PDB file of N, CA, C and O in Angstrom:
ATOM      1  N   UNK A   8      11.134  25.782  30.052  1.00 56.00           N
ATOM      2  CA  UNK A   8      11.234  24.605  31.230  1.00 56.00           C
ATOM      3  C   UNK A   8      12.792  23.561  31.172  1.00 56.00           C
ATOM      4  O   UNK A   8      13.121  23.586  29.650  1.00 56.00           O
ATOM      5  N   UNK A   9      13.195  23.730  32.403  1.00 68.00           N
ATOM      6  CA  UNK A   9      14.388  22.543  31.640  1.00 68.00           C
ATOM      7  C   UNK A   9      13.813  20.545  31.208  1.00 68.00           C
ATOM      8  O   UNK A   9      13.035  20.933  31.716  1.00 68.00           O
ATOM      9  N   UNK A  10      14.925  20.918  30.870  1.00 75.00           N
ATOM     10  CA  UNK A  10      15.111  20.020  30.281  1.00 75.00           C
ATOM     11  C   UNK A  10      14.687  20.010  29.007  1.00 75.00           C
ATOM     12  O   UNK A  10      14.992  18.954  27.989  1.00 75.00           O
ATOM     13  N   UNK A  11      14.010  21.283  28.016  1.00 82.00           N
ATOM     14  CA  UNK A  11      13.092  20.610  27.060  1.00 82.00           C
ATOM     15  C   UNK A  11      15.092  21.589  26.178  1.00 82.00           C
ATOM     16  O   UNK A  11      15.221  22.544  26.590  1.00 82.00           O
ATOM     17  N   UNK A  12      14.902  21.766  24.791  1.00 82.00           N
ATOM     18  CA  UNK A  12      16.023  22.550  24.125  1.00 82.00           C
ATOM     19  C   UNK A  12      15.467  22.672  22.838  1.00 82.00           C
ATOM     20  O   UNK A  12      14.452  21.866  21.465  1.00 82.00           O
ATOM     21  N   UNK A  13      15.226  23.629  21.546  1.00 83.00           N
ATOM     22  CA  UNK A  13      15.611  23.546  20.893  1.00 83.00           C
ATOM     23  C   UNK A  13      16.772  24.484  20.164  1.00 83.00           C
ATOM     24  O   UNK A  13      17.423  25.469  20.978  1.00 83.00           O
ATOM     25  N   UNK A  14      17.455  23.263  18.909  1.00 82.00           N
ATOM     26  CA  UNK A  14      18.668  23.375  18.519  1.00 82.00           C
ATOM     27  C   UNK A  14      18.637  23.802  16.902  1.00 82.00           C
ATOM     28  O   UNK A  14      18.136  23.291  16.201  1.00 82.00           O
ATOM     29  N   UNK A  15      19.086  25.144  16.724  1.00 82.00           N
ATOM     30  CA  UNK A  15      19.096  25.518  15.436  1.00 82.00           C
ATOM     31  C   UNK A  15      20.764  25.784  14.816  1.00 82.00           C
ATOM     32  O   UNK A  15      21.383  26.460  15.265  1.00 82.00           O
ATOM     33  N   UNK A  16      21.118  24.880  14.110  1.00 80.00           N
ATOM     34  CA  UNK A  16      22.710  24.034  13.571  1.00 80.00           C
ATOM     35  C   UNK A  16      22.606  25.691  11.917  1.00 80.00           C
ATOM     36  O   UNK A  16      21.908  25.214  11.518  1.00 80.00           O
ATOM     37  N   UNK A  17      23.918  25.635  11.854  1.00 82.00           N
ATOM     38  CA  UNK A  17      23.778  26.174  10.849  1.00 82.00           C
ATOM     39  C   UNK A  17      24.248  25.163   9.846  1.00 82.00           C
ATOM     40  O   UNK A  17      25.176  23.884   9.278  1.00 82.00           O
ATOM     41  N   UNK A  18      23.129  24.704   8.570  1.00 78.00           N
ATOM     42  CA  UNK A  18      23.765  24.120   7.256  1.00 78.00           C
ATOM     43  C   UNK A  18      22.843  22.140   7.858  1.00 78.00           C
ATOM     44  O   UNK A  18      22.762  21.969   7.191  1.00 78.00           O
ATOM     45  N   UNK A  19      22.624  21.920   9.409  1.00 78.00           N
ATOM     46  CA  UNK A  19      22.229  20.199   9.385  1.00 78.00           C
ATOM     47  C   UNK A  19      20.283  20.685  10.171  1.00 78.00           C
ATOM     48  O   UNK A  19      20.203  19.812  11.249  1.00 78.00           O
ATOM     49  N   UNK A  20      19.968  21.505  10.090  1.00 84.00           N
ATOM     50  CA  UNK A  20      17.960  21.331  10.062  1.00 84.00           C
ATOM     51  C   UNK A  20      17.935  21.961  11.998  1.00 84.00           C
ATOM     52  O   UNK A  20      19.282  22.763  12.397  1.00 84.00           O
ATOM     53  N   UNK A  21      16.878  22.187  11.905  1.00 85.00           N
ATOM     54  CA  UNK A  21      16.662  22.594  13.498  1.00 85.00           C
ATOM     55  C   UNK A  21      15.968  20.701  14.215  1.00 85.00           C
ATOM     56  O   UNK A  21      15.353  20.012  13.982  1.00 85.00           O
ATOM     57  N   UNK A  22      15.921  20.799  15.552  1.00 85.00           N
ATOM     58  CA  UNK A  22      16.299  19.593  16.507  1.00 85.00           C
ATOM     59  C   UNK A  22      15.697  19.923  17.351  1.00 85.00           C
ATOM     60  O   UNK A  22      16.270  20.895  18.099  1.00 85.00           O
ATOM     61  N   UNK A  23      14.798  20.033  17.572  1.00 85.00           N
ATOM     62  CA  UNK A  23      13.852  19.772  19.149  1.00 85.00           C
ATOM     63  C   UNK A  23      12.827  18.803  19.345  1.00 85.00           C
ATOM     64  O   UNK A  23      13.197  18.015  19.798  1.00 85.00           O
ATOM     65  N   UNK A  24      14.089  18.697  21.068  1.00 86.00           N
ATOM     66  CA  UNK A  24      14.042  17.663  22.157  1.00 86.00           C
ATOM     67  C   UNK A  24      12.961  18.140  23.551  1.00 86.00           C
ATOM     68  O   UNK A  24      13.677  18.238  24.346  1.00 86.00           O
ATOM     69  N   UNK A  25      11.950  16.680  23.618  1.00 89.00           N
ATOM     70  CA  UNK A  25      11.717  17.826  24.824  1.00 89.00           C
ATOM     71  C   UNK A  25      12.401  16.988  25.793  1.00 89.00           C
ATOM     72  O   UNK A  25      12.816  16.259  25.983  1.00 89.00           O
ATOM     73  N   UNK A  26      11.993  17.309  27.258  1.00 86.00           N
ATOM     74  CA  UNK A  26      11.414  16.428  28.182  1.00 86.00           C
ATOM     75  C   UNK A  26      11.524  14.652  28.249  1.00 86.00           C
ATOM     76  O   UNK A  26      10.918  15.102  27.520  1.00 86.00           O
ATOM     77  N   UNK A  27      12.550  13.849  28.687  1.00 81.00           N
ATOM     78  CA  UNK A  27      12.328  12.708  28.192  1.00 81.00           C
ATOM     79  C   UNK A  27      10.613  12.177  28.223  1.00 81.00           C
ATOM     80  O   UNK A  27       9.887  12.433  29.763  1.00 81.00           O
ATOM     81  N   UNK A  28       9.996  11.316  27.442  1.00 80.00           N
ATOM     82  CA  UNK A  28       8.802  10.987  27.133  1.00 80.00           C
ATOM     83  C   UNK A  28       7.821  12.010  26.850  1.00 80.00           C
ATOM     84  O   UNK A  28       6.315  11.338  27.061  1.00 80.00           O
ATOM     85  N   UNK A  29       8.125  13.463  26.466  1.00 88.00           N
ATOM     86  CA  UNK A  29       7.175  14.293  26.747  1.00 88.00           C
ATOM     87  C   UNK A  29       6.361  14.475  25.486  1.00 88.00           C
ATOM     88  O   UNK A  29       7.621  14.104  24.888  1.00 88.00           O
ATOM     89  N   UNK A  30       5.165  14.951  24.709  1.00 88.00           N
ATOM     90  CA  UNK A  30       5.459  15.197  23.575  1.00 88.00           C
ATOM     91  C   UNK A  30       5.879  16.548  22.957  1.00 88.00           C
ATOM     92  O   UNK A  30       5.498  17.721  24.051  1.00 88.00           O
ATOM     93  N   UNK A  31       5.579  16.427  21.471  1.00 87.00           N
ATOM     94  CA  UNK A  31       5.401  18.053  21.117  1.00 87.00           C
ATOM     95  C   UNK A  31       4.538  18.002  20.579  1.00 87.00           C
ATOM     96  O   UNK A  31       3.552  17.224  19.526  1.00 87.00           O
ATOM     97  N   UNK A  32       3.504  18.879  20.937  1.00 88.00           N
ATOM     98  CA  UNK A  32       2.600  19.473  20.129  1.00 88.00           C
ATOM     99  C   UNK A  32       2.162  19.940  19.185  1.00 88.00           C
ATOM    100  O   UNK A  32       2.701  21.697  19.238  1.00 88.00           O
ATOM    101  N   UNK A  33       1.311  19.892  17.729  1.00 87.00           N
ATOM    102  CA  UNK A  33       1.408  21.075  17.092  1.00 87.00           C
ATOM    103  C   UNK A  33      -0.163  21.323  17.528  1.00 87.00           C
ATOM    104  O   UNK A  33      -0.588  21.066  16.576  1.00 87.00           O
ATOM    105  N   UNK A  34      -0.354  22.710  16.888  1.00 91.00           N
ATOM    106  CA  UNK A  34      -1.926  23.039  17.223  1.00 91.00           C
ATOM    107  C   UNK A  34      -2.365  23.795  16.231  1.00 91.00           C
ATOM    108  O   UNK A  34      -1.424  24.776  15.636  1.00 91.00           O
ATOM    109  N   UNK A  35      -3.742  23.816  16.056  1.00 93.00           N
ATOM    110  CA  UNK A  35      -3.413  24.207  14.278  1.00 93.00           C
ATOM    111  C   UNK A  35      -3.186  23.145  13.109  1.00 93.00           C
ATOM    112  O   UNK A  35      -2.288  22.350  13.087  1.00 93.00           O
ATOM    113  N   UNK A  36      -3.528  24.023  11.656  1.00 93.00           N
ATOM    114  CA  UNK A  36      -2.909  23.507  10.543  1.00 93.00           C
ATOM    115  C   UNK A  36      -1.864  23.435  10.490  1.00 93.00           C
ATOM    116  O   UNK A  36      -1.270  24.426  10.747  1.00 93.00           O
ATOM    117  N   UNK A  37      -1.178  21.829  10.046  1.00 91.00           N
ATOM    118  CA  UNK A  37       0.430  22.278   9.868  1.00 91.00           C
ATOM    119  C   UNK A  37       0.706  21.175   8.625  1.00 91.00           C
ATOM    120  O   UNK A  37      -0.397  20.718   7.647  1.00 91.00           O
ATOM    121  N   UNK A  38       1.300  22.181   7.851  1.00 93.00           N
ATOM    122  CA  UNK A  38       1.222  21.620   5.861  1.00 93.00           C
ATOM    123  C   UNK A  38       3.018  21.332   6.363  1.00 93.00           C
ATOM    124  O   UNK A  38       4.166  22.225   6.548  1.00 93.00           O
ATOM    125  N   UNK A  39       3.654  19.820   5.755  1.00 92.00           N
ATOM    126  CA  UNK A  39       4.922  19.840   6.085  1.00 92.00           C
ATOM    127  C   UNK A  39       5.074  19.931   3.845  1.00 92.00           C
ATOM    128  O   UNK A  39       4.449  19.077   3.399  1.00 92.00           O
ATOM    129  N   UNK A  40       5.843  20.655   3.766  1.00 95.00           N
ATOM    130  CA  UNK A  40       6.027  20.824   1.680  1.00 95.00           C
ATOM    131  C   UNK A  40       7.667  19.435   2.038  1.00 95.00           C
ATOM    132  O   UNK A  40       8.935  19.856   2.684  1.00 95.00           O
ATOM    133  N   UNK A  41       7.108  18.700   1.454  1.00 94.00           N
ATOM    134  CA  UNK A  41       8.270  17.775   0.954  1.00 94.00           C
ATOM    135  C   UNK A  41       8.288  16.189   1.930  1.00 94.00           C
ATOM    136  O   UNK A  41       7.174  16.116   2.273  1.00 94.00           O
ATOM    137  N   UNK A  42       9.150  15.550   1.790  1.00 94.00           N
ATOM    138  CA  UNK A  42       9.016  14.048   2.414  1.00 94.00           C
ATOM    139  C   UNK A  42       8.953  13.989   4.120  1.00 94.00           C
ATOM    140  O   UNK A  42       9.746  14.525   4.091  1.00 94.00           O
ATOM    141  N   UNK A  43       8.553  13.706   4.227  1.00 91.00           N
ATOM    142  CA  UNK A  43       8.066  13.343   5.700  1.00 91.00           C
ATOM    143  C   UNK A  43       9.005  11.748   6.444  1.00 91.00           C
ATOM    144  O   UNK A  43       8.433  10.712   5.874  1.00 91.00           O
ATOM    145  N   UNK A  44       9.972  11.999   7.542  1.00 91.00           N
ATOM    146  CA  UNK A  44      10.362  10.719   7.628  1.00 91.00           C
ATOM    147  C   UNK A  44      10.023  10.004   9.117  1.00 91.00           C
ATOM    148  O   UNK A  44      10.686  10.858   9.705  1.00 91.00           O
ATOM    149  N   UNK A  45       9.130   8.642   9.636  1.00 91.00           N
ATOM    150  CA  UNK A  45       8.874   8.947  10.821  1.00 91.00           C
ATOM    151  C   UNK A  45       9.632   7.311  11.380  1.00 91.00           C
ATOM    152  O   UNK A  45       9.698   6.360  10.654  1.00 91.00           O
ATOM    153  N   UNK A  46      10.264   7.094  12.277  1.00 91.00           N
ATOM    154  CA  UNK A  46      11.189   6.504  12.965  1.00 91.00           C
ATOM    155  C   UNK A  46      10.501   5.375  13.722  1.00 91.00           C
ATOM    156  O   UNK A  46      11.410   4.069  13.982  1.00 91.00           O
ATOM    157  N   UNK A  47       8.814   5.794  13.265  1.00 91.00           N
ATOM    158  CA  UNK A  47       8.969   4.984  15.133  1.00 91.00           C
ATOM    159  C   UNK A  47       6.874   4.299  14.081  1.00 91.00           C
ATOM    160  O   UNK A  47       6.787   5.149  13.521  1.00 91.00           O
ATOM    161  N   UNK A  48       5.865   4.382  15.032  1.00 91.00           N
ATOM    162  CA  UNK A  48       4.418   4.456  14.160  1.00 91.00           C
ATOM    163  C   UNK A  48       4.055   5.160  14.110  1.00 91.00           C
ATOM    164  O   UNK A  48       3.935   6.229  15.242  1.00 91.00           O
ATOM    165  N   UNK A  49       3.277   5.688  13.484  1.00 91.00           N
ATOM    166  CA  UNK A  49       2.121   6.790  13.293  1.00 91.00           C
ATOM    167  C   UNK A  49       1.114   6.546  13.936  1.00 91.00           C
ATOM    168  O   UNK A  49       0.320   5.410  12.844  1.00 91.00           O
ATOM    169  N   UNK A  50       0.408   7.347  14.630  1.00 90.00           N
ATOM    170  CA  UNK A  50      -1.202   6.692  14.686  1.00 90.00           C
ATOM    171  C   UNK A  50      -2.433   8.254  13.414  1.00 90.00           C
ATOM    172  O   UNK A  50      -2.276   8.797  14.152  1.00 90.00           O
ATOM    173  N   UNK A  51      -3.133   7.943  12.409  1.00 87.00           N
ATOM    174  CA  UNK A  51      -3.811   8.896  12.021  1.00 87.00           C
ATOM    175  C   UNK A  51      -5.498   7.886  12.103  1.00 87.00           C
ATOM    176  O   UNK A  51      -5.605   6.968  11.401  1.00 87.00           O
ATOM    177  N   UNK A  52      -6.221   8.985  12.226  1.00 88.00           N
ATOM    178  CA  UNK A  52      -7.212   9.082  12.049  1.00 88.00           C
ATOM    179  C   UNK A  52      -7.414   7.582  13.653  1.00 88.00           C
ATOM    180  O   UNK A  52      -8.337   6.733  13.169  1.00 88.00           O
ATOM    181  N   UNK A  53      -6.970   7.262  14.511  1.00 88.00           N
ATOM    182  CA  UNK A  53      -6.583   6.167  15.144  1.00 88.00           C
ATOM    183  C   UNK A  53      -6.679   4.963  14.731  1.00 88.00           C
ATOM    184  O   UNK A  53      -6.820   3.986  15.726  1.00 88.00           O
ATOM    185  N   UNK A  54      -5.850   4.979  13.577  1.00 88.00           N
ATOM    186  CA  UNK A  54      -5.247   3.667  13.308  1.00 88.00           C
ATOM    187  C   UNK A  54      -3.955   3.989  13.290  1.00 88.00           C
ATOM    188  O   UNK A  54      -3.516   4.833  12.974  1.00 88.00           O
ATOM    189  N   UNK A  55      -3.181   3.129  13.576  1.00 88.00           N
ATOM    190  CA  UNK A  55      -1.654   2.587  13.296  1.00 88.00           C
ATOM    191  C   UNK A  55      -1.164   2.515  12.271  1.00 88.00           C
ATOM    192  O   UNK A  55      -1.962   1.726  11.763  1.00 88.00           O
ATOM    193  N   UNK A  56      -0.118   2.921  12.171  1.00 86.00           N
ATOM    194  CA  UNK A  56       0.384   2.786  10.320  1.00 86.00           C
ATOM    195  C   UNK A  56       0.789   1.401   9.996  1.00 86.00           C
ATOM    196  O   UNK A  56       0.656   0.458   9.013  1.00 86.00           O
ATOM    197  N   UNK A  57       1.415   0.689  11.242  1.00 86.00           N
ATOM    198  CA  UNK A  57       2.315  -0.472  11.103  1.00 86.00           C
ATOM    199  C   UNK A  57       1.570  -1.639  11.505  1.00 86.00           C
ATOM    200  O   UNK A  57       2.377  -2.322  10.817  1.00 86.00           O
ATOM    201  N   UNK A  58       0.409  -2.047  12.098  1.00 82.00           N
ATOM    202  CA  UNK A  58      -0.020  -2.515  13.065  1.00 82.00           C
ATOM    203  C   UNK A  58      -1.183  -2.771  12.402  1.00 82.00           C
ATOM    204  O   UNK A  58      -2.416  -3.537  12.940  1.00 82.00           O
ATOM    205  N   UNK A  59      -1.547  -1.699  11.155  1.00 81.00           N
ATOM    206  CA  UNK A  59      -2.985  -2.174  10.934  1.00 81.00           C
ATOM    207  C   UNK A  59      -3.781  -2.729   9.997  1.00 81.00           C
ATOM    208  O   UNK A  59      -2.644  -3.729   9.641  1.00 81.00           O
ATOM    209  N   UNK A  60      -4.708  -3.406  10.111  1.00 76.00           N
ATOM    210  CA  UNK A  60      -5.173  -4.584   9.602  1.00 76.00           C
ATOM    211  C   UNK A  60      -6.053  -4.432   8.160  1.00 76.00           C
ATOM    212  O   UNK A  60      -6.750  -2.994   8.024  1.00 76.00           O
ATOM    213  N   UNK A  61      -6.376  -4.251   7.096  1.00 76.00           N
ATOM    214  CA  UNK A  61      -7.352  -4.627   5.857  1.00 76.00           C
ATOM    215  C   UNK A  61      -8.090  -5.581   6.325  1.00 76.00           C
ATOM    216  O   UNK A  61      -8.056  -7.270   6.043  1.00 76.00           O
ATOM    217  N   UNK A  62      -9.432  -5.457   5.161  1.00 74.00           N
ATOM    218  CA  UNK A  62     -10.055  -6.481   5.293  1.00 74.00           C
ATOM    219  C   UNK A  62     -10.223  -6.682   3.652  1.00 74.00           C
ATOM    220  O   UNK A  62      -9.947  -6.185   2.848  1.00 74.00           O
ATOM    221  N   UNK A  63     -10.901  -7.922   2.714  1.00 72.00           N
ATOM    222  CA  UNK A  63     -11.829  -7.762   1.808  1.00 72.00           C
ATOM    223  C   UNK A  63     -10.181  -8.665   1.807  1.00 72.00           C
ATOM    224  O   UNK A  63      -9.966  -8.264  -0.099  1.00 72.00           O
ATOM    225  N   UNK A  64      -9.682  -9.013   1.733  1.00 73.00           N
ATOM    226  CA  UNK A  64      -8.755  -9.482   0.929  1.00 73.00           C
ATOM    227  C   UNK A  64      -8.485 -10.819   0.302  1.00 73.00           C
ATOM    228  O   UNK A  64      -8.529 -11.700   0.658  1.00 73.00           O
ATOM    229  N   UNK A  65      -8.684 -10.366  -1.329  1.00 73.00           N
ATOM    230  CA  UNK A  65      -7.826 -11.805  -2.236  1.00 73.00           C
ATOM    231  C   UNK A  65      -7.380 -12.023  -2.413  1.00 73.00           C
ATOM    232  O   UNK A  65      -6.708 -11.085  -3.741  1.00 73.00           O
ATOM    233  N   UNK A  66      -6.541 -13.586  -2.771  1.00 75.00           N
ATOM    234  CA  UNK A  66      -5.358 -13.936  -3.964  1.00 75.00           C
ATOM    235  C   UNK A  66      -6.296 -12.447  -5.035  1.00 75.00           C
ATOM    236  O   UNK A  66      -6.908 -12.924  -5.943  1.00 75.00           O
ATOM    237  N   UNK A  67      -5.133 -12.516  -6.293  1.00 78.00           N
ATOM    238  CA  UNK A  67      -4.996 -12.715  -7.556  1.00 78.00           C
ATOM    239  C   UNK A  67      -5.141 -10.675  -7.482  1.00 78.00           C
ATOM    240  O   UNK A  67      -4.247 -10.384  -7.027  1.00 78.00           O
ATOM    241  N   UNK A  68      -5.504 -10.039  -8.057  1.00 76.00           N
ATOM    242  CA  UNK A  68      -5.393  -8.622  -8.697  1.00 76.00           C
ATOM    243  C   UNK A  68      -6.679  -7.651  -8.022  1.00 76.00           C
ATOM    244  O   UNK A  68      -6.408  -6.539  -7.723  1.00 76.00           O
ATOM    245  N   UNK A  69      -6.805  -8.078  -7.330  1.00 73.00           N
ATOM    246  CA  UNK A  69      -7.737  -7.215  -6.083  1.00 73.00           C
ATOM    247  C   UNK A  69      -7.179  -6.426  -4.958  1.00 73.00           C
ATOM    248  O   UNK A  69      -6.253  -6.899  -5.002  1.00 73.00           O
ATOM    249  N   UNK A  70      -7.931  -5.281  -4.976  1.00 73.00           N
ATOM    250  CA  UNK A  70      -7.100  -3.740  -3.364  1.00 73.00           C
ATOM    251  C   UNK A  70      -8.059  -4.486  -2.685  1.00 73.00           C
ATOM    252  O   UNK A  70      -8.866  -5.085  -1.980  1.00 73.00           O
ATOM    253  N   UNK A  71      -7.067  -4.358  -1.662  1.00 76.00           N
ATOM    254  CA  UNK A  71      -7.893  -3.730  -0.005  1.00 76.00           C
ATOM    255  C   UNK A  71      -8.929  -3.336  -0.030  1.00 76.00           C
ATOM    256  O   UNK A  71      -9.345  -2.501  -0.291  1.00 76.00           O
ATOM    257  N   UNK A  72      -9.996  -3.374   1.292  1.00 76.00           N
ATOM    258  CA  UNK A  72     -10.346  -2.363   1.950  1.00 76.00           C
ATOM    259  C   UNK A  72      -9.624  -1.664   2.751  1.00 76.00           C
ATOM    260  O   UNK A  72      -8.292  -1.629   2.391  1.00 76.00           O
ATOM    261  N   UNK A  73     -10.471  -0.610   3.268  1.00 76.00           N
ATOM    262  CA  UNK A  73     -10.005   0.069   4.136  1.00 76.00           C
ATOM    263  C   UNK A  73      -9.554   0.253   5.609  1.00 76.00           C
ATOM    264  O   UNK A  73      -9.464  -1.260   5.750  1.00 76.00           O
ATOM    265  N   UNK A  74      -7.863   0.766   5.803  1.00 75.00           N
ATOM    266  CA  UNK A  74      -7.889  -0.272   7.521  1.00 75.00           C
ATOM    267  C   UNK A  74      -8.162   0.031   8.051  1.00 75.00           C
ATOM    268  O   UNK A  74      -9.757   0.487   8.383  1.00 75.00           O
ATOM    269  N   UNK A  75      -8.203  -1.064   9.435  1.00 71.00           N
ATOM    270  CA  UNK A  75      -9.076  -1.032  10.523  1.00 71.00           C
ATOM    271  C   UNK A  75      -8.209  -1.088  11.630  1.00 71.00           C
ATOM    272  O   UNK A  75      -6.863  -1.538  11.370  1.00 71.00           O
ATOM    273  N   UNK A  76      -8.684  -0.931  12.761  1.00 69.00           N
ATOM    274  CA  UNK A  76      -8.050  -0.258  14.041  1.00 69.00           C
ATOM    275  C   UNK A  76      -7.828  -1.081  14.692  1.00 69.00           C
ATOM    276  O   UNK A  76      -9.011  -2.531  14.839  1.00 69.00           O
TER     277      UNK A  76
END
């Protein structure tokens, strides 16, 4: 498709750039070996990583409940 780009460079990785605003879709099991950097929010199981809430918060040594959407 016009506007899509896959760039493989010598020594600096692989850059995949879709047309503006279009997603990159990976189908099937995806394995990442090593750290993952995300420059914006990530949604996992329908819950946003940056803006999610936790219930059961108390001061002291308590822990929180699972994230809420």
